[in-house]
PDB file of C-alpha atoms in Angstrom:
ATOM      1  CA  UNK S 189     -39.822 -11.704  -3.902  1.00  0.00           C
ATOM      2  CA  UNK S 190     -37.697  -9.213  -1.962  1.00  0.00           C
ATOM      3  CA  UNK S 191     -36.586 -10.116   1.559  1.00  0.00           C
ATOM      4  CA  UNK S 192     -36.222  -7.096   3.844  1.00  0.00           C
ATOM      5  CA  UNK S 193     -34.732  -9.080   6.728  1.00  0.00           C
ATOM      6  CA  UNK S 194     -31.573 -11.140   7.088  1.00  0.00           C
ATOM      7  CA  UNK S 195     -31.981 -13.453  10.078  1.00  0.00           C
ATOM      8  CA  UNK S 196     -28.500 -15.008  10.082  1.00  0.00           C
ATOM      9  CA  UNK S 197     -25.330 -12.887  10.254  1.00  0.00           C
ATOM     10  CA  UNK S 198     -21.994 -13.161  12.036  1.00  0.00           C
ATOM     11  CA  UNK S 199     -19.459 -10.641  13.319  1.00  0.00           C
ATOM     12  CA  UNK S 200     -15.803 -10.956  14.285  1.00  0.00           C
ATOM     13  CA  UNK S 201     -17.025 -12.218  17.670  1.00  0.00           C
ATOM     14  CA  UNK S 202     -17.743 -15.594  16.033  1.00  0.00           C
ATOM     15  CA  UNK S 203     -13.999 -16.134  15.660  1.00  0.00           C
ATOM     16  CA  UNK S 204     -14.001 -17.063  11.981  1.00  0.00           C
ATOM     17  CA  UNK S 205     -15.957 -14.100  10.598  1.00  0.00           C
ATOM     18  CA  UNK S 206     -14.327 -10.907   9.421  1.00  0.00           C
ATOM     19  CA  UNK S 207     -16.556  -7.850   9.886  1.00  0.00           C
ATOM     20  CA  UNK S 208     -17.913  -5.792  12.750  1.00  0.00           C
ATOM     21  CA  UNK S 209     -21.585  -5.264  13.484  1.00  0.00           C
ATOM     22  CA  UNK S 210     -21.256  -1.666  12.296  1.00  0.00           C
ATOM     23  CA  UNK S 211     -19.823  -2.827   8.957  1.00  0.00           C
ATOM     24  CA  UNK S 212     -22.614  -5.389   8.632  1.00  0.00           C
ATOM     25  CA  UNK S 213     -25.272  -2.752   9.235  1.00  0.00           C
ATOM     26  CA  UNK S 214     -23.716  -0.358   6.743  1.00  0.00           C
ATOM     27  CA  UNK S 215     -23.777  -3.053   4.062  1.00  0.00           C
ATOM     28  CA  UNK S 216     -27.361  -3.994   4.959  1.00  0.00           C
ATOM     29  CA  UNK S 217     -28.376  -0.342   4.599  1.00  0.00           C
ATOM     30  CA  UNK S 218     -26.815  -0.171   1.133  1.00  0.00           C
ATOM     31  CA  UNK S 219     -28.819  -3.219   0.047  1.00  0.00           C
ATOM     32  CA  UNK S 220     -32.154  -1.995   1.386  1.00  0.00           C
ATOM     33  CA  UNK S 221     -32.286  -4.523   4.226  1.00  0.00           C
ATOM     34  CA  UNK S 222     -34.386  -3.105   7.062  1.00  0.00           C
ATOM     35  CA  UNK S 223     -33.538  -5.535   9.843  1.00  0.00           C
ATOM     36  CA  UNK S 224     -30.730  -7.989  10.607  1.00  0.00           C
ATOM     37  CA  UNK S 225     -30.290 -10.538  13.342  1.00  0.00           C
ATOM     38  CA  UNK S 226     -26.814 -10.576  14.885  1.00  0.00           C
ATOM     39  CA  UNK S 227     -26.398 -14.307  15.435  1.00  0.00           C
ATOM     40  CA  UNK S 228     -22.843 -15.056  16.450  1.00  0.00           C
ATOM     41  CA  UNK S 229     -21.998 -18.672  17.178  1.00  0.00           C
ATOM     42  CA  UNK S 230     -22.634 -20.056  20.648  1.00  0.00           C
ATOM     43  CA  UNK S 231     -19.753 -20.716  23.069  1.00  0.00           C
ATOM     44  CA  UNK S 232     -19.233 -24.358  22.046  1.00  0.00           C
ATOM     45  CA  UNK S 233     -17.966 -23.292  18.629  1.00  0.00           C
ATOM     46  CA  UNK S 234     -14.138 -23.388  18.622  1.00  0.00           C
ATOM     47  CA  UNK S 235     -12.913 -19.796  18.633  1.00  0.00           C
ATOM     48  CA  UNK S 236     -16.417 -18.516  19.363  1.00  0.00           C
ATOM     49  CA  UNK S 237     -17.466 -15.927  21.931  1.00  0.00           C
ATOM     50  CA  UNK S 238     -17.664 -16.475  25.665  1.00  0.00           C
ATOM     51  CA  UNK S 239     -21.148 -16.626  27.179  1.00  0.00           C
ATOM     52  CA  UNK S 240     -20.569 -13.122  28.588  1.00  0.00           C
ATOM     53  CA  UNK S 241     -20.773 -11.822  24.998  1.00  0.00           C
ATOM     54  CA  UNK S 242     -24.447 -12.758  24.904  1.00  0.00           C
ATOM     55  CA  UNK S 243     -25.120 -11.341  28.346  1.00  0.00           C
ATOM     56  CA  UNK S 244     -23.931  -7.899  27.281  1.00  0.00           C
ATOM     57  CA  UNK S 245     -25.753  -7.479  23.977  1.00  0.00           C
ATOM     58  CA  UNK S 246     -28.001  -4.973  25.730  1.00  0.00           C
ATOM     59  CA  UNK S 247     -25.383  -2.270  25.034  1.00  0.00           C
ATOM     60  CA  UNK S 248     -26.031  -2.486  21.273  1.00  0.00           C
ATOM     61  CA  UNK S 249     -28.332   0.241  19.881  1.00  0.00           C
ATOM     62  CA  UNK S 250     -31.609  -0.803  18.334  1.00  0.00           C
ATOM     63  CA  UNK S 251     -30.695   0.908  15.055  1.00  0.00           C
ATOM     64  CA  UNK S 252     -27.297   1.257  13.377  1.00  0.00           C
ATOM     65  CA  UNK S 253     -27.040   3.087  10.031  1.00  0.00           C
ATOM     66  CA  UNK S 254     -30.845   2.993   9.920  1.00  0.00           C
ATOM     67  CA  UNK S 255     -30.922  -0.807  10.155  1.00  0.00           C
ATOM     68  CA  UNK S 256     -32.728  -2.428  13.075  1.00  0.00           C
ATOM     69  CA  UNK S 257     -30.610  -4.979  14.943  1.00  0.00           C
ATOM     70  CA  UNK S 258     -31.976  -8.054  16.672  1.00  0.00           C
ATOM     71  CA  UNK S 259     -29.626  -9.356  19.358  1.00  0.00           C
ATOM     72  CA  UNK S 260     -29.308 -13.092  18.931  1.00  0.00           C
ATOM     73  CA  UNK S 261     -27.229 -16.241  18.731  1.00  0.00           C
ATOM     74  CA  UNK S 262     -26.678 -19.264  16.534  1.00  0.00           C
ATOM     75  CA  UNK S 263     -26.747 -21.998  19.140  1.00  0.00           C
ATOM     76  CA  UNK S 264     -24.821 -25.195  18.686  1.00  0.00           C
ATOM     77  CA  UNK S 265     -26.791 -28.373  19.289  1.00  0.00           C
ATOM     78  CA  UNK S 266     -24.390 -30.413  21.390  1.00  0.00           C
ATOM     79  CA  UNK S 267     -26.066 -33.823  21.738  1.00  0.00           C
ATOM     80  CA  UNK S 268     -28.730 -35.986  20.144  1.00  0.00           C
ATOM     81  CA  UNK S 269     -31.307 -34.897  22.714  1.00  0.00           C
ATOM     82  CA  UNK S 270     -31.165 -31.372  21.290  1.00  0.00           C
ATOM     83  CA  UNK S 271     -29.389 -29.683  24.190  1.00  0.00           C
ATOM     84  CA  UNK S 272     -27.710 -26.400  23.305  1.00  0.00           C
ATOM     85  CA  UNK S 273     -24.723 -24.356  24.482  1.00  0.00           C
ATOM     86  CA  UNK S 274     -26.240 -21.314  26.198  1.00  0.00           C
ATOM     87  CA  UNK S 275     -28.256 -21.120  29.386  1.00  0.00           C
ATOM     88  CA  UNK S 276     -31.934 -20.206  29.599  1.00  0.00           C
ATOM     89  CA  UNK S 277     -31.212 -17.029  31.557  1.00  0.00           C
ATOM     90  CA  UNK S 278     -29.253 -15.514  28.692  1.00  0.00           C
ATOM     91  CA  UNK S 279     -31.509 -16.940  25.984  1.00  0.00           C
ATOM     92  CA  UNK S 280     -34.541 -15.340  27.591  1.00  0.00           C
ATOM     93  CA  UNK S 281     -33.027 -11.889  27.009  1.00  0.00           C
ATOM     94  CA  UNK S 282     -32.272 -12.375  23.306  1.00  0.00           C
ATOM     95  CA  UNK S 283     -34.446 -11.224  20.400  1.00  0.00           C
ATOM     96  CA  UNK S 284     -33.763 -14.036  17.941  1.00  0.00           C
ATOM     97  CA  UNK S 285     -32.338 -17.508  18.527  1.00  0.00           C
ATOM     98  CA  UNK S 286     -31.175 -19.961  15.884  1.00  0.00           C
ATOM     99  CA  UNK S 287     -30.170 -23.565  16.567  1.00  0.00           C
ATOM    100  CA  UNK S 288     -28.084 -25.681  14.231  1.00  0.00           C
ATOM    101  CA  UNK S 289     -25.867 -28.719  13.829  1.00  0.00           C
ATOM    102  CA  UNK S 290     -22.120 -28.227  13.287  1.00  0.00           C
ATOM    103  CA  UNK S 291     -19.772 -31.167  13.002  1.00  0.00           C
ATOM    104  CA  UNK S 292     -17.157 -29.453  15.201  1.00  0.00           C
ATOM    105  CA  UNK S 293     -19.684 -29.503  18.058  1.00  0.00           C
ATOM    106  CA  UNK S 294     -21.502 -32.792  17.474  1.00  0.00           C
ATOM    107  CA  UNK S 295     -20.589 -35.773  15.310  1.00  0.00           C
ATOM    108  CA  UNK S 296     -23.054 -36.545  12.520  1.00  0.00           C
ATOM    109  CA  UNK S 297     -25.199 -39.462  13.622  1.00  0.00           C
ATOM    110  CA  UNK S 298     -27.836 -41.646  12.052  1.00  0.00           C
ATOM    111  CA  UNK S 299     -30.938 -40.158  10.471  1.00  0.00           C
ATOM    112  CA  UNK S 300     -32.769 -41.000  13.690  1.00  0.00           C
ATOM    113  CA  UNK S 301     -30.095 -39.362  15.857  1.00  0.00           C
ATOM    114  CA  UNK S 302     -29.881 -36.185  13.780  1.00  0.00           C
ATOM    115  CA  UNK S 303     -33.664 -35.889  13.602  1.00  0.00           C
ATOM    116  CA  UNK S 304     -33.989 -36.314  17.366  1.00  0.00           C
ATOM    117  CA  UNK S 305     -31.344 -33.641  17.914  1.00  0.00           C
ATOM    118  CA  UNK S 306     -33.175 -31.093  15.757  1.00  0.00           C
ATOM    119  CA  UNK S 307     -36.563 -31.872  17.247  1.00  0.00           C
ATOM    120  CA  UNK S 308     -35.122 -31.562  20.748  1.00  0.00           C
ATOM    121  CA  UNK S 309     -33.863 -28.079  19.889  1.00  0.00           C
ATOM    122  CA  UNK S 310     -37.173 -27.180  18.248  1.00  0.00           C
ATOM    123  CA  UNK S 311     -38.935 -27.968  21.521  1.00  0.00           C
ATOM    124  CA  UNK S 312     -36.760 -25.432  23.374  1.00  0.00           C
ATOM    125  CA  UNK S 313     -39.093 -22.482  23.943  1.00  0.00           C
ATOM    126  CA  UNK S 314     -36.360 -19.945  23.192  1.00  0.00           C
ATOM    127  CA  UNK S 315     -35.505 -21.267  19.716  1.00  0.00           C
ATOM    128  CA  UNK S 316     -36.996 -19.275  16.831  1.00  0.00           C
ATOM    129  CA  UNK S 317     -35.403 -21.028  13.851  1.00  0.00           C
ATOM    130  CA  UNK S 318     -33.454 -24.061  12.690  1.00  0.00           C
ATOM    131  CA  UNK S 319     -30.527 -23.091  10.467  1.00  0.00           C
ATOM    132  CA  UNK S 320     -29.237 -24.892   7.373  1.00  0.00           C
ATOM    133  CA  UNK S 321     -31.192 -28.135   7.917  1.00  0.00           C
ATOM    134  CA  UNK S 322     -30.200 -29.256   4.418  1.00  0.00           C
ATOM    135  CA  UNK S 323     -26.588 -29.989   5.370  1.00  0.00           C
ATOM    136  CA  UNK S 324     -25.977 -33.394   3.713  1.00  0.00           C
ATOM    137  CA  UNK S 325     -23.619 -34.619   6.446  1.00  0.00           C
ATOM    138  CA  UNK S 326     -26.539 -34.464   8.900  1.00  0.00           C
ATOM    139  CA  UNK S 327     -29.245 -36.514   7.206  1.00  0.00           C
ATOM    140  CA  UNK S 328     -32.678 -36.021   8.745  1.00  0.00           C
ATOM    141  CA  UNK S 329     -36.247 -37.220   8.461  1.00  0.00           C
ATOM    142  CA  UNK S 330     -37.546 -34.071   6.788  1.00  0.00           C
ATOM    143  CA  UNK S 331     -41.219 -34.808   7.443  1.00  0.00           C
ATOM    144  CA  UNK S 332     -40.681 -35.315  11.179  1.00  0.00           C
ATOM    145  CA  UNK S 333     -38.602 -32.141  11.541  1.00  0.00           C
ATOM    146  CA  UNK S 334     -41.148 -30.059   9.636  1.00  0.00           C
ATOM    147  CA  UNK S 335     -44.008 -31.503  11.662  1.00  0.00           C
ATOM    148  CA  UNK S 336     -42.278 -30.524  14.917  1.00  0.00           C
ATOM    149  CA  UNK S 337     -41.328 -27.080  13.618  1.00  0.00           C
ATOM    150  CA  UNK S 338     -44.922 -26.313  12.698  1.00  0.00           C
ATOM    151  CA  UNK S 339     -46.208 -27.591  16.027  1.00  0.00           C
ATOM    152  CA  UNK S 340     -43.750 -25.472  18.033  1.00  0.00           C
ATOM    153  CA  UNK S 341     -43.923 -22.413  15.751  1.00  0.00           C
ATOM    154  CA  UNK S 342     -40.260 -22.586  14.729  1.00  0.00           C
ATOM    155  CA  UNK S 343     -38.973 -21.234  11.421  1.00  0.00           C
ATOM    156  CA  UNK S 344     -37.105 -23.339   8.891  1.00  0.00           C
ATOM    157  CA  UNK S 345     -34.200 -21.497   7.322  1.00  0.00           C
ATOM    158  CA  UNK S 346     -33.314 -21.521   3.645  1.00  0.00           C
ATOM    159  CA  UNK S 347     -29.644 -20.658   4.032  1.00  0.00           C
ATOM    160  CA  UNK S 348     -28.076 -18.736   1.166  1.00  0.00           C
ATOM    161  CA  UNK S 349     -24.501 -19.781   1.884  1.00  0.00           C
ATOM    162  CA  UNK S 350     -25.517 -23.445   1.602  1.00  0.00           C
ATOM    163  CA  UNK S 351     -25.764 -22.771  -2.136  1.00  0.00           C
ATOM    164  CA  UNK S 352     -22.408 -21.005  -2.399  1.00  0.00           C
ATOM    165  CA  UNK S 353     -19.382 -21.503  -0.127  1.00  0.00           C
ATOM    166  CA  UNK S 354     -20.712 -23.639   2.716  1.00  0.00           C
ATOM    167  CA  UNK S 355     -21.951 -27.215   3.119  1.00  0.00           C
ATOM    168  CA  UNK S 356     -21.304 -28.580  -0.412  1.00  0.00           C
ATOM    169  CA  UNK S 357     -24.046 -30.795  -1.769  1.00  0.00           C
ATOM    170  CA  UNK S 358     -26.854 -29.000   0.103  1.00  0.00           C
ATOM    171  CA  UNK S 359     -28.906 -27.859  -2.886  1.00  0.00           C
ATOM    172  CA  UNK S 360     -31.066 -30.918  -3.453  1.00  0.00           C
ATOM    173  CA  UNK S 361     -31.729 -31.350   0.273  1.00  0.00           C
ATOM    174  CA  UNK S 362     -32.635 -27.666   0.618  1.00  0.00           C
ATOM    175  CA  UNK S 363     -34.961 -27.940  -2.363  1.00  0.00           C
ATOM    176  CA  UNK S 364     -36.714 -30.969  -0.871  1.00  0.00           C
ATOM    177  CA  UNK S 365     -37.021 -29.250   2.501  1.00  0.00           C
ATOM    178  CA  UNK S 366     -38.382 -26.036   0.980  1.00  0.00           C
ATOM    179  CA  UNK S 367     -40.860 -27.934  -1.217  1.00  0.00           C
ATOM    180  CA  UNK S 368     -42.168 -30.029   1.668  1.00  0.00           C
ATOM    181  CA  UNK S 369     -42.245 -27.032   4.020  1.00  0.00           C
ATOM    182  CA  UNK S 370     -44.384 -25.042   1.604  1.00  0.00           C
ATOM    183  CA  UNK S 371     -46.650 -28.049   1.113  1.00  0.00           C
ATOM    184  CA  UNK S 372     -46.898 -28.471   4.891  1.00  0.00           C
ATOM    185  CA  UNK S 373     -47.518 -24.778   5.620  1.00  0.00           C
ATOM    186  CA  UNK S 374     -44.306 -24.199   7.571  1.00  0.00           C
ATOM    187  CA  UNK S 375     -42.985 -20.675   7.908  1.00  0.00           C
ATOM    188  CA  UNK S 376     -39.618 -20.128   6.229  1.00  0.00           C
ATOM    189  CA  UNK S 377     -36.870 -17.642   6.914  1.00  0.00           C
ATOM    190  CA  UNK S 378     -34.022 -16.541   4.664  1.00  0.00           C
ATOM    191  CA  UNK S 379     -30.543 -16.065   6.115  1.00  0.00           C
ATOM    192  CA  UNK S 380     -27.327 -15.082   4.390  1.00  0.00           C
ATOM    193  CA  UNK S 381     -25.154 -16.727   7.060  1.00  0.00           C
ATOM    194  CA  UNK S 382     -22.790 -13.845   6.320  1.00  0.00           C
ATOM    195  CA  UNK S 383     -19.264 -14.193   7.688  1.00  0.00           C
ATOM    196  CA  UNK S 384     -18.109 -10.961   6.047  1.00  0.00           C
ATOM    197  CA  UNK S 385     -20.090  -7.765   5.571  1.00  0.00           C
ATOM    198  CA  UNK S 386     -20.322  -8.102   1.783  1.00  0.00           C
ATOM    199  CA  UNK S 387     -22.497 -11.200   2.247  1.00  0.00           C
ATOM    200  CA  UNK S 388     -25.046  -9.466   4.509  1.00  0.00           C
ATOM    201  CA  UNK S 389     -28.389  -9.300   2.727  1.00  0.00           C
ATOM    202  CA  UNK S 390     -27.130 -11.615   0.008  1.00  0.00           C
ATOM    203  CA  UNK S 391     -30.178 -13.859  -0.333  1.00  0.00           C
ATOM    204  CA  UNK S 392     -30.338 -14.311  -4.089  1.00  0.00           C
ATOM    205  CA  UNK S 393     -29.891 -18.091  -4.181  1.00  0.00           C
ATOM    206  CA  UNK S 394     -32.507 -18.667  -1.492  1.00  0.00           C
ATOM    207  CA  UNK S 395     -34.961 -16.390  -3.268  1.00  0.00           C
ATOM    208  CA  UNK S 396     -34.333 -18.072  -6.624  1.00  0.00           C
ATOM    209  CA  UNK S 397     -35.110 -21.464  -5.144  1.00  0.00           C
ATOM    210  CA  UNK S 398     -38.297 -20.247  -3.469  1.00  0.00           C
ATOM    211  CA  UNK S 399     -39.451 -18.530  -6.653  1.00  0.00           C
ATOM    212  CA  UNK S 400     -38.696 -21.686  -8.630  1.00  0.00           C
ATOM    213  CA  UNK S 401     -40.976 -23.579  -6.254  1.00  0.00           C
ATOM    214  CA  UNK S 402     -43.701 -20.950  -6.607  1.00  0.00           C
ATOM    215  CA  UNK S 403     -43.574 -20.033  -2.912  1.00  0.00           C
ATOM    216  CA  UNK S 404     -46.389 -17.876  -1.601  1.00  0.00           C
ATOM    217  CA  UNK S 405     -44.802 -14.952   0.256  1.00  0.00           C
ATOM    218  CA  UNK S 406     -47.128 -15.521   3.203  1.00  0.00           C
ATOM    219  CA  UNK S 407     -44.867 -18.456   4.105  1.00  0.00           C
ATOM    220  CA  UNK S 408     -41.635 -16.449   3.753  1.00  0.00           C
ATOM    221  CA  UNK S 409     -41.471 -14.469   6.979  1.00  0.00           C
ATOM    222  CA  UNK S 410     -38.587 -12.207   5.935  1.00  0.00           C
ATOM    223  CA  UNK S 411     -40.440 -10.294   3.218  1.00  0.00           C
ATOM    224  CA  UNK S 412     -42.511  -8.230   5.674  1.00  0.00           C
ATOM    225  CA  UNK S 413     -41.030  -6.548   8.750  1.00  0.00           C
ATOM    226  CA  UNK S 414     -44.333  -6.143  10.572  1.00  0.00           C
ATOM    227  CA  UNK S 415     -45.322  -9.756   9.969  1.00  0.00           C
ATOM    228  CA  UNK S 416     -41.906 -10.859  11.195  1.00  0.00           C
ATOM    229  CA  UNK S 417     -42.284  -8.815  14.394  1.00  0.00           C
ATOM    230  CA  UNK S 418     -45.736 -10.292  14.913  1.00  0.00           C
ATOM    231  CA  UNK S 419     -44.170 -13.744  14.684  1.00  0.00           C
ATOM    232  CA  UNK S 420     -41.662 -12.753  17.390  1.00  0.00           C
ATOM    233  CA  UNK S 421     -44.498 -11.566  19.628  1.00  0.00           C
ATOM    234  CA  UNK S 422     -46.435 -14.797  19.099  1.00  0.00           C
ATOM    235  CA  UNK S 423     -43.343 -16.845  19.812  1.00  0.00           C
ATOM    236  CA  UNK S 424     -42.715 -15.016  23.084  1.00  0.00           C
ATOM    237  CA  UNK S 425     -46.268 -15.832  24.145  1.00  0.00           C
ATOM    238  CA  UNK S 426     -46.044 -19.453  22.922  1.00  0.00           C
TER     239      UNK S 426
END
């Protein structure tokens, strides 16, 4: 399995990442990645970009160092109803939108609370993917989240950094989520969650897990650029 797309990357605009978009694209090019999503944190993240950052992404070229760039955001879910930290006007102009739970933006709640928060975000028509749902500090009802994601055509991310430097203790949760998602027919995406250019396109841990589970590539959206773009078209029409 060889992913050609990295749907979760950060630049210095996120406030706690350390590379520019140009550096990220150069690294992606070296690794044979054809497309990356630039998904800086939403404005509720401490130190994150102002909302104007997302309103001006139109100035970014479509290709940098031969790598196609999707203009996006990693939204912060800010309450248990699934509300997020960027307005619909700006979201409507973005190519790829992730939503996720961060404990600096929302306190971990009960399984019921956390599940409701994710499902609320899933129902937002602009959200393409849920990031790092295996974070053990945000326990969820996996079956309910996967059911909603399939119904609303939202991707479930297998986040590479959850197996390395971020969110300790995520592995078993991620494995359960991936196993159940494949069983349920959910579409999966692979994201490096890169906060420095050297991590862009680094998807080895995610791929290893999916291969261990015998994942059919038809459920891994990031292995085929044309299939991924078709998903984006279908989502826009959803």
